[in-house]
Coordinates of C-alpha atoms and ligand atoms in Angstrom, one line a residue:
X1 CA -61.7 -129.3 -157.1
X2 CA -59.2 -129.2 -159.9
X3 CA -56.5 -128.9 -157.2
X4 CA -57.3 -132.2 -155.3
X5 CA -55.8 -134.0 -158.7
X6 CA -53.4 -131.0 -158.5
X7 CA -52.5 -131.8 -155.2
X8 CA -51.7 -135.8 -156.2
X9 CA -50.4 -135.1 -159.3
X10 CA -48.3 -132.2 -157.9
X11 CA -47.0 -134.3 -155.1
X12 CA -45.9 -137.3 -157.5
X13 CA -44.5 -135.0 -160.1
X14 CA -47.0 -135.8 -162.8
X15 CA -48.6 -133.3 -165.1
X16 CA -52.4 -133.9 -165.4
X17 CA -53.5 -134.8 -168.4
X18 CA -50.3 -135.4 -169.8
X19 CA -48.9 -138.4 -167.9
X20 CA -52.1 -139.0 -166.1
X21 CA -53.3 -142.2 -168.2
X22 CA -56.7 -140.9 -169.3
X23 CA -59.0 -143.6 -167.5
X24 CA -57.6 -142.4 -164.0
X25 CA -58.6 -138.7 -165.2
X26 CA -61.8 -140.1 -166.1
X27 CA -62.5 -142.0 -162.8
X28 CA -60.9 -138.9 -160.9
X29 CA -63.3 -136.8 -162.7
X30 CA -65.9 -138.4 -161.5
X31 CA -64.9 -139.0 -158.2
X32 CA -64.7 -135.1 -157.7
X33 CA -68.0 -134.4 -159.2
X34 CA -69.7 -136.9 -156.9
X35 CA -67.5 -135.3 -154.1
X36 CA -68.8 -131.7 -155.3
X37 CA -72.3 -132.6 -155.4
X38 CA -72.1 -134.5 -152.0
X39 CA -70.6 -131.0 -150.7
X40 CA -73.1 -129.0 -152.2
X41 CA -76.4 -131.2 -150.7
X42 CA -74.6 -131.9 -147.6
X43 CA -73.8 -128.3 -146.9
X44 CA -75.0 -127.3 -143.5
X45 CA -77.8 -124.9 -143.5
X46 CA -77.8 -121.9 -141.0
X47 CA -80.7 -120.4 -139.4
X48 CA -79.5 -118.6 -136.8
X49 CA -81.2 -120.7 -133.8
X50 CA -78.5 -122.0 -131.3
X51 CA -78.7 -125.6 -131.1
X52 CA -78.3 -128.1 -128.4
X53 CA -75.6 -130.8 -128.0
X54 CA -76.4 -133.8 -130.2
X55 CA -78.7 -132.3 -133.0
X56 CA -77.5 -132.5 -136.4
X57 CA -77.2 -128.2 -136.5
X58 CA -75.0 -128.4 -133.2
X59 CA -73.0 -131.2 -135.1
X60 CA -72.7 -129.4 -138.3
X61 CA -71.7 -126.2 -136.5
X62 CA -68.8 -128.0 -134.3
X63 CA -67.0 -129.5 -137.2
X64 CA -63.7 -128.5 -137.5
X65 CA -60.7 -129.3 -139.6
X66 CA -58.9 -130.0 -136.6
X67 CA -58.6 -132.8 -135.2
X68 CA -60.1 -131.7 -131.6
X69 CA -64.1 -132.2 -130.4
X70 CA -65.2 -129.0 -130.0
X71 CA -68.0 -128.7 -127.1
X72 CA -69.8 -125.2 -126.7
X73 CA -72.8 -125.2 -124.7
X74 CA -74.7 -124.1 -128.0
X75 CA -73.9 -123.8 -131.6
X76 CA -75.3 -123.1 -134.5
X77 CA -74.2 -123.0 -138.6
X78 CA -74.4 -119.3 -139.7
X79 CA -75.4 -118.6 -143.4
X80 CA -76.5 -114.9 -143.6
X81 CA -76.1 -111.4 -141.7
X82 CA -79.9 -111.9 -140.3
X83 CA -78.8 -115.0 -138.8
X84 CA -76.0 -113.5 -137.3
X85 CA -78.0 -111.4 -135.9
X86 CA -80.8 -113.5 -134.6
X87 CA -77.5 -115.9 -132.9
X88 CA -76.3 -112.7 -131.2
X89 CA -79.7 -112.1 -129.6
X90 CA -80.0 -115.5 -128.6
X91 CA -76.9 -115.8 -127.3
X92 CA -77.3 -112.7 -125.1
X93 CA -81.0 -113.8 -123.9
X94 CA -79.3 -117.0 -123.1
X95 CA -76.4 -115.0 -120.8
X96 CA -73.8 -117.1 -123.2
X97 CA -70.7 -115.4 -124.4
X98 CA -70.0 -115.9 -128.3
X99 CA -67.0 -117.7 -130.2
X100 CA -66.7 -118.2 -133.8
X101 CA -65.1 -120.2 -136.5
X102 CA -64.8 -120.8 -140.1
X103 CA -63.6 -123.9 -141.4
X104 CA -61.4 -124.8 -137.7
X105 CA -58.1 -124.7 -139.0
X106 CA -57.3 -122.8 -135.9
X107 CA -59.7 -124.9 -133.6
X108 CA -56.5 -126.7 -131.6
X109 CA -55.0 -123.5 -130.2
X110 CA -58.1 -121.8 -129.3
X111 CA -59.6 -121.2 -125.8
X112 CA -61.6 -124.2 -124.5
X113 CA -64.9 -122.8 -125.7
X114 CA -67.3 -124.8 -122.5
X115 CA -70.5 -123.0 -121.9
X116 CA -70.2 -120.6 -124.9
X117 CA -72.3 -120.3 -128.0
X118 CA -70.5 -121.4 -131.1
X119 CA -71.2 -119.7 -134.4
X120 CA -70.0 -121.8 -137.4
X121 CA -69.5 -118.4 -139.8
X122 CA -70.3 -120.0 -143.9
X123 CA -72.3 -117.1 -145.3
X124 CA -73.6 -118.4 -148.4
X125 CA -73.1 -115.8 -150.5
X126 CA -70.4 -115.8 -153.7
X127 CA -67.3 -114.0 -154.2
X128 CA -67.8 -111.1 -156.0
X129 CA -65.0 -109.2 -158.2
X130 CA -64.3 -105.7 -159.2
X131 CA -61.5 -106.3 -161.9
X132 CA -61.7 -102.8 -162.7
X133 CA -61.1 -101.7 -159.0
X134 CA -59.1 -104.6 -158.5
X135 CA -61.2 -106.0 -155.5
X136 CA -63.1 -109.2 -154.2
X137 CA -65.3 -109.4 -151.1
X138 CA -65.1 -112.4 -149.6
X139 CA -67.8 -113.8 -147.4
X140 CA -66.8 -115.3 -144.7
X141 CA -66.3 -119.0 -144.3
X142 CA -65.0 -119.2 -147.9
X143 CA -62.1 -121.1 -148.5
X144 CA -59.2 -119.3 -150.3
X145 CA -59.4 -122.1 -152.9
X146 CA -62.9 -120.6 -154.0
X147 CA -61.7 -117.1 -153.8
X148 CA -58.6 -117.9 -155.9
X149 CA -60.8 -119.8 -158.2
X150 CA -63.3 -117.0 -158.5
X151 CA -60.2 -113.7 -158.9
X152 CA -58.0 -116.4 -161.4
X153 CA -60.2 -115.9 -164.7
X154 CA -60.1 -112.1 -164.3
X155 CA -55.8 -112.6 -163.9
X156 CA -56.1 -111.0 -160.5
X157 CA -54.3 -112.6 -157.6
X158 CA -54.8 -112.3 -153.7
X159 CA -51.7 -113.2 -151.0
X160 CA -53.4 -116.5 -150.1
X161 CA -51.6 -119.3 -147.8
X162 CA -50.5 -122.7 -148.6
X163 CA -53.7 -124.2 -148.1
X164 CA -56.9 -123.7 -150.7
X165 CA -58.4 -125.1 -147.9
X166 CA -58.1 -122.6 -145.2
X167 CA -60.8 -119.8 -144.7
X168 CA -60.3 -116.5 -145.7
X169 CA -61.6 -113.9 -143.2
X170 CA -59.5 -116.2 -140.2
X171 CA -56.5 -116.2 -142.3
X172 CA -56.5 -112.4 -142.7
X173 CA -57.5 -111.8 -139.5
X174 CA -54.3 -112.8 -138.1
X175 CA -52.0 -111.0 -140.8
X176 CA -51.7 -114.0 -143.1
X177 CA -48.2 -115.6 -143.9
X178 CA -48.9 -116.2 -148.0
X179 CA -47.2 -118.2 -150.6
X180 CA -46.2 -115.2 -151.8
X181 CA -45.5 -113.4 -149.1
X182 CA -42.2 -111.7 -149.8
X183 CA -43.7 -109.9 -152.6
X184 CA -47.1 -108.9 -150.9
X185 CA -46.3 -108.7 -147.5
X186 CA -48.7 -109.6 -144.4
X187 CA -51.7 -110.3 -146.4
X188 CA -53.5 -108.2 -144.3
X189 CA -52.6 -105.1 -145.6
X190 CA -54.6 -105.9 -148.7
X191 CA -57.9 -105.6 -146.8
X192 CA -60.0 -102.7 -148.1
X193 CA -62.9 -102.8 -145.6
X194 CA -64.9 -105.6 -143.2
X195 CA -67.9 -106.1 -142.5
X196 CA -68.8 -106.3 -138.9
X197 CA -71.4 -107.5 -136.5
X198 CA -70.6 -105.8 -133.0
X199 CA -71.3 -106.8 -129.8
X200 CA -74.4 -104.0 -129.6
X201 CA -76.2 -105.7 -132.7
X202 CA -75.0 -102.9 -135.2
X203 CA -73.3 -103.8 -138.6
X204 CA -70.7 -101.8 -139.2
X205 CA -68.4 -101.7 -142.2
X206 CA -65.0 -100.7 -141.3
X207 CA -62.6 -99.0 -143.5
X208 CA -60.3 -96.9 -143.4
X209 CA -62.6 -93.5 -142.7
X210 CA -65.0 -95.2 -140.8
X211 CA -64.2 -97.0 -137.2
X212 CA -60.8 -96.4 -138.4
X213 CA -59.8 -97.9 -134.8
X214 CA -61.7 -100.5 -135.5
X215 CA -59.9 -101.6 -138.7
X216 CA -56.5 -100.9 -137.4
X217 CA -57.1 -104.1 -134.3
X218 CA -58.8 -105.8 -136.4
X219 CA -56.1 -106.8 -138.9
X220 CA -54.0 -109.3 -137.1
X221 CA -55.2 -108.0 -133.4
X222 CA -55.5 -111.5 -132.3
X223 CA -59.8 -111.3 -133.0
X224 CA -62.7 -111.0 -130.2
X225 CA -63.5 -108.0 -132.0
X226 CA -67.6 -108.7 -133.4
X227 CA -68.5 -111.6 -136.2
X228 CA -66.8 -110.2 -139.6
X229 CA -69.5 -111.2 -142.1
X230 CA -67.3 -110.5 -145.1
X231 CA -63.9 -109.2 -145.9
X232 CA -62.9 -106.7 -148.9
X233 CA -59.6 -106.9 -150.1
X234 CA -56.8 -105.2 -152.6
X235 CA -56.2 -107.8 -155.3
X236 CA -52.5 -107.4 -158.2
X237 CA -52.1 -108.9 -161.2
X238 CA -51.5 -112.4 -161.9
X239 CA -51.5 -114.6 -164.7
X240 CA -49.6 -117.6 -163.8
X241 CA -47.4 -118.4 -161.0
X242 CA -43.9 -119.9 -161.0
X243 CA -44.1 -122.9 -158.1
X244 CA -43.1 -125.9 -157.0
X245 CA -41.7 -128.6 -155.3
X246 CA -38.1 -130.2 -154.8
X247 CA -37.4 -133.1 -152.6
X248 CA -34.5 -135.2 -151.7
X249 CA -33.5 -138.1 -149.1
X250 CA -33.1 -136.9 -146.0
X251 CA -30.0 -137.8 -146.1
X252 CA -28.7 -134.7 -147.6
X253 CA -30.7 -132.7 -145.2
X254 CA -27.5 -130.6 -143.7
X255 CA -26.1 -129.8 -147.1
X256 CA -29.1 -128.6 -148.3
X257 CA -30.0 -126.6 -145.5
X258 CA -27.1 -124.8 -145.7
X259 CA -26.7 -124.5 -149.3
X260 CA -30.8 -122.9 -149.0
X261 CA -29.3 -120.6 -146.6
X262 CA -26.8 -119.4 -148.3
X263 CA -28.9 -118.7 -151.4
X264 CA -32.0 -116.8 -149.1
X265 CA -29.7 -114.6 -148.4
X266 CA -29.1 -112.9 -151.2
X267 CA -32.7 -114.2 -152.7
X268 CA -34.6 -111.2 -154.5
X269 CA -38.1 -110.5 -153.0
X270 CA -40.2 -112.1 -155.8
X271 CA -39.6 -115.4 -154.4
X272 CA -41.1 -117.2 -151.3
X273 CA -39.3 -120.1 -150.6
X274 CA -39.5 -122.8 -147.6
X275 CA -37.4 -125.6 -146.4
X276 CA -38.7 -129.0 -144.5
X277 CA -37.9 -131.8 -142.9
X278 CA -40.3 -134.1 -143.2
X279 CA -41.4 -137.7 -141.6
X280 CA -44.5 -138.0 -142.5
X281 CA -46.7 -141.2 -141.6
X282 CA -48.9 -142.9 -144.2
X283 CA -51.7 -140.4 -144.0
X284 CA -54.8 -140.6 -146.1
X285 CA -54.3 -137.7 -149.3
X286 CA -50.6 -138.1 -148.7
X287 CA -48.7 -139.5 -151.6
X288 CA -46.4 -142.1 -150.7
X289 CA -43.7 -140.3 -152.2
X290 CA -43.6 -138.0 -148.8
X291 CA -44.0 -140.8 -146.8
X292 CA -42.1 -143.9 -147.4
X293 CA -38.4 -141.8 -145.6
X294 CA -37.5 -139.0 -143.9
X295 CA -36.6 -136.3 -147.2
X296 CA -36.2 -132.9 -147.6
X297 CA -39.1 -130.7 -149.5
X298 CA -38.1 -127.0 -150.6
X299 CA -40.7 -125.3 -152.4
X300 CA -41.6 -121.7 -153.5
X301 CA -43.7 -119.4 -155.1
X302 CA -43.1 -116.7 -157.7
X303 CA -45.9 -114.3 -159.2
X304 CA -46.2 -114.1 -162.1
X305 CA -47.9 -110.9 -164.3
X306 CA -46.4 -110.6 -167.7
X307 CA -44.2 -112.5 -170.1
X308 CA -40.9 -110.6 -169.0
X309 CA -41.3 -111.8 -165.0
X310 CA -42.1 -115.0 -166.7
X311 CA -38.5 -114.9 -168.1
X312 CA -36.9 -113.5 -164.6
X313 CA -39.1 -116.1 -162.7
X314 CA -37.7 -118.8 -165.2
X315 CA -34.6 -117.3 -163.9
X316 CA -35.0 -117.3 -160.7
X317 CA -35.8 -121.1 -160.2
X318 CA -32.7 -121.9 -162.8
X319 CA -30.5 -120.2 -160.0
X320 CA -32.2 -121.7 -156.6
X321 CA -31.6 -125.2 -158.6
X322 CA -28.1 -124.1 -159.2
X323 CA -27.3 -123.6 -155.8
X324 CA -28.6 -126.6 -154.2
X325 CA -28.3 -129.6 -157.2
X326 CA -24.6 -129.5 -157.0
X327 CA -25.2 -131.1 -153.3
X328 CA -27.2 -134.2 -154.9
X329 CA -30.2 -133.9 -157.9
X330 CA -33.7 -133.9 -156.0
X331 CA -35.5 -136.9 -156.9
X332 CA -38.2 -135.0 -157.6
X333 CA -38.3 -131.1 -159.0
X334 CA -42.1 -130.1 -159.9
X335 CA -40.8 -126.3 -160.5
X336 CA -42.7 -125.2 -163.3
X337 CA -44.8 -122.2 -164.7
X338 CA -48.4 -122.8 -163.7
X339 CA -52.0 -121.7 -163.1
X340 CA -52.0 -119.8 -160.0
X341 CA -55.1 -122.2 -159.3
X342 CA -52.2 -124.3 -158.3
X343 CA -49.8 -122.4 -156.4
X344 CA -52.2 -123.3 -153.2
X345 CA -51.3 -127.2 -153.8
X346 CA -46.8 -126.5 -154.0
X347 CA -47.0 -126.9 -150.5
X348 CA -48.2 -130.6 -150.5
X349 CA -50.8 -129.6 -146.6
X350 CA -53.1 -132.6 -146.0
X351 CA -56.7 -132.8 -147.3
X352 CA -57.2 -133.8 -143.3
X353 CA -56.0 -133.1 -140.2
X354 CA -54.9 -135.6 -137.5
X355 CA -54.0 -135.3 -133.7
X356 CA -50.7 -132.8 -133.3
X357 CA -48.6 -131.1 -131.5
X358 CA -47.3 -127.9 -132.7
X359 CA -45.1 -125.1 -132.6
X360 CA -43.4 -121.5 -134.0
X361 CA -41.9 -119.0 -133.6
X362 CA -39.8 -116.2 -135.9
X363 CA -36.0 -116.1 -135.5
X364 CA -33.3 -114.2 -136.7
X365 CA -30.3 -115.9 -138.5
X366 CA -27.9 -113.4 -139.5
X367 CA -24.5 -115.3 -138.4
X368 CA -25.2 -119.0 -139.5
X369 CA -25.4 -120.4 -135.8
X370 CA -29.3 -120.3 -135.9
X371 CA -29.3 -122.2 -138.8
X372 CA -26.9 -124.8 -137.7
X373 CA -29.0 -125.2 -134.4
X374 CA -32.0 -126.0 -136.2
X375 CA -30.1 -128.7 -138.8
X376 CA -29.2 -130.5 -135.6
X377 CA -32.6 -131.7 -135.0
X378 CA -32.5 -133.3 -138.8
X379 CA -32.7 -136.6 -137.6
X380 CA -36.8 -136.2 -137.3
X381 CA -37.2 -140.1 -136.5
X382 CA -34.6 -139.3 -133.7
X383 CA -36.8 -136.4 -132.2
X384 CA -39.6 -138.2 -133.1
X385 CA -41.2 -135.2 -135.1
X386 CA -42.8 -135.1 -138.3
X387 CA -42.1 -132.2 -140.1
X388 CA -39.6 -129.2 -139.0
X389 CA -39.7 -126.0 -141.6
X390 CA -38.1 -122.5 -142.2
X391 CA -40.1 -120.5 -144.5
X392 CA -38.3 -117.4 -145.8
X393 CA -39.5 -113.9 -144.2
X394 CA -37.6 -110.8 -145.2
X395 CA -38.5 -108.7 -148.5
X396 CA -42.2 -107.2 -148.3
X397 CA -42.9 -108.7 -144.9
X398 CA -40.3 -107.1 -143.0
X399 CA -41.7 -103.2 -144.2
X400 CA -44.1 -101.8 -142.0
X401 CA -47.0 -100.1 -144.1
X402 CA -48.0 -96.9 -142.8
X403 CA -51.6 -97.3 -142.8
X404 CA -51.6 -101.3 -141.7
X405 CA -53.3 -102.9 -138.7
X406 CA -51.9 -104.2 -135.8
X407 CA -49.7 -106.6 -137.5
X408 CA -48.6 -104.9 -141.0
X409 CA -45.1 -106.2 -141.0
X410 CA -42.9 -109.1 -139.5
X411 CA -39.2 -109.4 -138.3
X412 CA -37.0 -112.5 -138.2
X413 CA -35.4 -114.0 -141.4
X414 CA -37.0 -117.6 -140.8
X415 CA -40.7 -118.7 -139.5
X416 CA -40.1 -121.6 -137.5
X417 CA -42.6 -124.3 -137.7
X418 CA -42.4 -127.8 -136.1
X419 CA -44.9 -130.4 -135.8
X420 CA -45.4 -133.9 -133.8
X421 CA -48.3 -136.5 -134.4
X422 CA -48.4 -138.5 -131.2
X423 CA -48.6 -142.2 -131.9
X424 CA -48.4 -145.3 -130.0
X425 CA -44.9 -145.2 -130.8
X426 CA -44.2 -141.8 -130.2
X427 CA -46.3 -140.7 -127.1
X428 CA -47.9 -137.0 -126.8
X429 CA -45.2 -136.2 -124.1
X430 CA -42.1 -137.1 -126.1
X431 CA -43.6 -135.1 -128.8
X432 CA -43.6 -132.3 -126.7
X433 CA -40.4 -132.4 -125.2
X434 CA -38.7 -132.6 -128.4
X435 CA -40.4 -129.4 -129.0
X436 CA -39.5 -127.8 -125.9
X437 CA -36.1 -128.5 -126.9
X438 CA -35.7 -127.3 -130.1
X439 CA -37.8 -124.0 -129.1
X440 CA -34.8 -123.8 -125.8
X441 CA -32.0 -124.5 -128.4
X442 CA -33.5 -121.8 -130.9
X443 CA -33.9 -119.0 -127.9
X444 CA -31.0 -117.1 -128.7
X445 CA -32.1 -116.2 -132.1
X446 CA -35.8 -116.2 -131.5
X447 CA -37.9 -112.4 -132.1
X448 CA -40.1 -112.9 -129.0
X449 CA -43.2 -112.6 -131.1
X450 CA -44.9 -115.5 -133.3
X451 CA -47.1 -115.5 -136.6
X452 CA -50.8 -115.1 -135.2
X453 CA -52.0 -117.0 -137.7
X454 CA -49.6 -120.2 -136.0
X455 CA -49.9 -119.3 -132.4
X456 CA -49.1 -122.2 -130.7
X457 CA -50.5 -124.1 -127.9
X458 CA -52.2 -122.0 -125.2
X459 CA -49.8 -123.8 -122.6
X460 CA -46.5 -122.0 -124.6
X461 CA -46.1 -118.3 -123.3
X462 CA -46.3 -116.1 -126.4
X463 CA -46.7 -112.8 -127.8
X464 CA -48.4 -111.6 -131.2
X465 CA -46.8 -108.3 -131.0
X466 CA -45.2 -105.6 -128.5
X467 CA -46.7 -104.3 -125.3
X468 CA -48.1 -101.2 -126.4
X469 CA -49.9 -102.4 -129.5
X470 CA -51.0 -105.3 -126.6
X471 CA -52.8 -102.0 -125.0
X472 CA -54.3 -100.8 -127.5
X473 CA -56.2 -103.7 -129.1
X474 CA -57.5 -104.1 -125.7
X475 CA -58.2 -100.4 -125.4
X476 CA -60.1 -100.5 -129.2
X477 CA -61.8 -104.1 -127.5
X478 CA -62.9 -102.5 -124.5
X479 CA -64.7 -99.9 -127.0
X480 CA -66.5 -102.0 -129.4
X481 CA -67.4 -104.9 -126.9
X482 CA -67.1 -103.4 -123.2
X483 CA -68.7 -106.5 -121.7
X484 CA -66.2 -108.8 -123.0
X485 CA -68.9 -110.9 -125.1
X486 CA -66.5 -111.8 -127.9
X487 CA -63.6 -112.4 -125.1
X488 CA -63.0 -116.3 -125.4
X489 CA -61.6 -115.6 -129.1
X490 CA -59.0 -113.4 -127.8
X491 CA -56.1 -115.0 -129.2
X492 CA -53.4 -116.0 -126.6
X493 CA -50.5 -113.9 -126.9
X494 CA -52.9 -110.5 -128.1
X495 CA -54.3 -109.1 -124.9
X496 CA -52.5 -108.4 -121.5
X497 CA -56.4 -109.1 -120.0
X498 CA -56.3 -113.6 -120.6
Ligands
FAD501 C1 -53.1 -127.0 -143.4 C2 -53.0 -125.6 -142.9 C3 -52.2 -124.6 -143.7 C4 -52.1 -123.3 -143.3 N1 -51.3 -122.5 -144.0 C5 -51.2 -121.2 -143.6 C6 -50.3 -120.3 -144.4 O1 -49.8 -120.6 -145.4 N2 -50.2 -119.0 -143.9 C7 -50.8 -118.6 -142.7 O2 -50.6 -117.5 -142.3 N3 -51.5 -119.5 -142.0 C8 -51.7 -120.7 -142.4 N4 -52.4 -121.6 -141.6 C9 -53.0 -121.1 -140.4 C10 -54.4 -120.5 -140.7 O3 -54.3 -119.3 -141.4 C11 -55.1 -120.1 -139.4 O4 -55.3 -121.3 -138.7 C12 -56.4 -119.4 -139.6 O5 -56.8 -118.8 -138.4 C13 -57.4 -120.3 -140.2 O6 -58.6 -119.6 -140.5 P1 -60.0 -120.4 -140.6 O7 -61.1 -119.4 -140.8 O8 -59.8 -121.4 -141.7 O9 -60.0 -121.2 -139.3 P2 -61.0 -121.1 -138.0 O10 -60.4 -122.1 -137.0 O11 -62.4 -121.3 -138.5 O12 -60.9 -119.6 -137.5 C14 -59.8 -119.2 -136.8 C15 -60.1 -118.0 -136.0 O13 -60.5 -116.9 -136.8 C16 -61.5 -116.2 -136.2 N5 -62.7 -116.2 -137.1 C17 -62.9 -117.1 -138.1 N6 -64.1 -116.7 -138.7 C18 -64.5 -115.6 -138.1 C19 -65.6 -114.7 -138.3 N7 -66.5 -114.9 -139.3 N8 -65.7 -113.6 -137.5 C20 -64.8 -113.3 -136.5 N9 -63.7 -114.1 -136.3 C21 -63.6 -115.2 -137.1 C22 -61.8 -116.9 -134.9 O14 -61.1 -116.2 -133.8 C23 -61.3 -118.3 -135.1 O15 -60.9 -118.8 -133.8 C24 -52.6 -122.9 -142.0 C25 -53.3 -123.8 -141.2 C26 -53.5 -125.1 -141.7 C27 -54.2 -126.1 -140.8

């Protein structure tokens, strides 16, 4: 909860506590316990009995983040590995094949999921940490806020996302993009071992001596594999983290993208960096800061272990600010060292999702040209987009690691993201051709393959990875679930079988 002031305070460049007056931390304070204690009685309850349309379970179990209804024929709230169970066998009795989600961060590019049983996957069990080992098993359907909030005291760190929001076990199931992600890679290839439910009814823990096969498809194979009931992962050493925010008037938007481009470059891997256009509506949890014009927003991440990469991290930001103030000062610069608690909050991503449109891909951007391509879409309220961002690949990502999964490493030198939120103003199909155009314009430069975690829309031909890691997550699929139970939660893009 600490980072939902974070994430205000971040956004408007305040420090809490410090300019905060205190009455507003007071009445925050108790805003968020009230919130906190609403969560905690509120929280659905699993028993493992698939519900009907209508009943409060089905309704607990359908809720998503996104902003889509999500209508299964059953569903049910999962808080335990019995209940698992007992949702498997009534699924199967019932002749109903099985999806599953976490907190539905991913719900809007999934298959439709008519006439399937719906497991909502929140096993109420804590995090627990091995500081000596330098581990945390995560349950699933924990949110990465928790886990970082449960690994920070011990001065451990984990290659989390932008959001504290978004769950674990889907995040590292699709290889993970984190905030940190040029020093740790696909955060993937930090799992240790997961904890399986397969198709058959056995739990199986997968690691990398036992179902071996199992645990290579499973890390960033594009899922459909058996309900992972908890997730075990590598942890490094953290004590702070050097992060932040920058953000100018759109008006500067070309200069700065090329000035950031010219400094990624030659960036050292210890910093994660990312670079948006942004037109954002007044959304609720949105400071008006972001909202009021179009601006630019660069922020980054640096980890931070011990007082001498404290210095170099110190460093590092003094140069990135050197390359891009002499094009205008930001109006805002939040850079700072910081709890790592906060490094989930730099990237400003809504408490709440609203209707979207969305797309990404990787591209390459060696001889300027790609870059240039991209700035001439700047004029968002011309497009009639909200937000288009590069996020900085490279570094850690771009190494394979010789025992990984199926995704242990990612080319390209930029993640492209864009996003439309179809309005009155702005219908759903003009939202989508200005997509379609940028993603035409961008071809030339583009990988072919796109972060699993951000596959688009099923209606976008994509691929996760190559063909012949296509056939054998299908081959490994065909082993642990031969009658395709799991099959509507085969990512798009994963399987040459859709
Ligand atoms: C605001 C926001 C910020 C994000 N930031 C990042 C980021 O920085 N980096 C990044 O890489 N991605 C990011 N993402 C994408 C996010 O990682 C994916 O959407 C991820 O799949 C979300 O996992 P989830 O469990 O929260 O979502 P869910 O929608 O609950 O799950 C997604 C998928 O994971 C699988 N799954 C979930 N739980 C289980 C389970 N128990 N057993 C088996 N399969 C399961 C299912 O196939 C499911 O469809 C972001 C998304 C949002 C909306």
């Amino acid at each position: 909860m600490p980072g939902l002031l974070g994430f205000g305070a971040a956004c408007a460049g305040l420090t809490v506590g410090k300019d905060l007056p205190p009455a507003l931390v007071v009445l925050t304070a108790a805003l968020l316990f009230a919130v906190v204690c609403a969560t905690f009685l509120l929280r659905p309850r699993g028993n493992g009995t698939l519900a009907r349309p209508r009943s409060p379970r089905y309704r607990a179990a359908t809720r998503s983040f996104d902003a889509v209804r999500l209508t299964p024929a059953r569903a049910t709230v999962i808080a335990s590995p019995d209940q698992a169970r007992a949702a498997l066998a009534g699924a199967v009795a019932a002749g109903l094949p099985v999806r599953m989600h976490g907190t539905g961060h991913k719900a809007g590019t999934t298959r439709a999921m008519g006439g399937a049983a719906l497991l909502k996957v929140r096993i109420h069990e804590p995090v627990t940490v091995d500081p000596v080992a330098r581990t945390a098993r995560i349950p699933a359907g924990t949110t990465w806020g928790d886990v970082v909030a449960a690994i920070t005291p011990h001065k451990l760190g984990a290659a989390h996302g932008s959001s504290g929001r978004v769950g674990a076990v889907g995040y590292l199931l699709g290889g993970g993009l984190s905030a940190y992600a040029r020093t740790t890679g696909i955060a993937a290839n930090s799992i240790e071992s997961i904890e399986v439910l397969l198709a058959d009814g056995e739990q199986v823990t997968a690691d990398r001596s036992a179902h071996s096969d199992l645990f290579w498809a499973i890390r960033g194979g594009g899922g459909g594999f058996g309900i992972v009931t908890a997730i075990t992962v590598r942890l490094f050493d953290l004590t702070h983290a050097m992060t932040g925010t920058m953000i100018w008037d759109g008006a500067h938007a070309a200069d700065l993208l090329n000035a950031w481009h010219q400094w990624a470059r030659s960036a050292p891997d210890a910093i994660t960096t990312s670079f948006r256009l942004m037109r954002m509506p007044p959304l609720p949890g949105l400071p008006p800061a972001l909202t009021r014009h179009p601006i630019v927003a660069i922020d980054g991440s640096i980890p931070v272990a011990t007082a001498g990469s404290a210095r170099e991290a110190e460093a590092l930001v003094a140069e990135l600010r050197s390359s891009l103030r002499p094009v205008a000062p930001p109006r805002r610069d939040t850079f700072r060292l910081a709890s790592p608690l906060e490094t989930a909050f730099t990237h400003m991503d809504p408490p709440i999702a609203v209707a979207q449109v969305t797309d990404s891909f990787m591209i390459t951007a060696e001889d300027h040209a790609a870059v240039e391509c991209f700035g001439a879409f700047a004029d968002l309220d011309a497009v009639g987009l909200a937000t288009l961002e590069l996020r900085h690949l490279g570094a850690a990502l771009a190494r394979p690691v010789r025992d990984g999964g199926a995704v242990s490493s990612v080319s390209g030198d930029y993640f492209y993201w864009g996003l439309g939120l179809p309005s009155r103003r702005t219908p759903k199909s003009h939202v989508t051709r200005s997509l379609d155009e940028i993603r035409t314009a961008l071809a030339p430069w583009q990988t072919g393959f796109v972060m699993p975690t951000y596959a688009p829309e099923p209606g976008i031909p994509h691929h996760l990875f190559d063909s012949s890691t296509r056939a054998r997550v299908d081959e490994v699929r065909a082993t642990y679930d031969p009658d395709g139970l799991f099959s509507g939660d085969v990512a798009f893009g994963a399987t040459d079988r859709n």
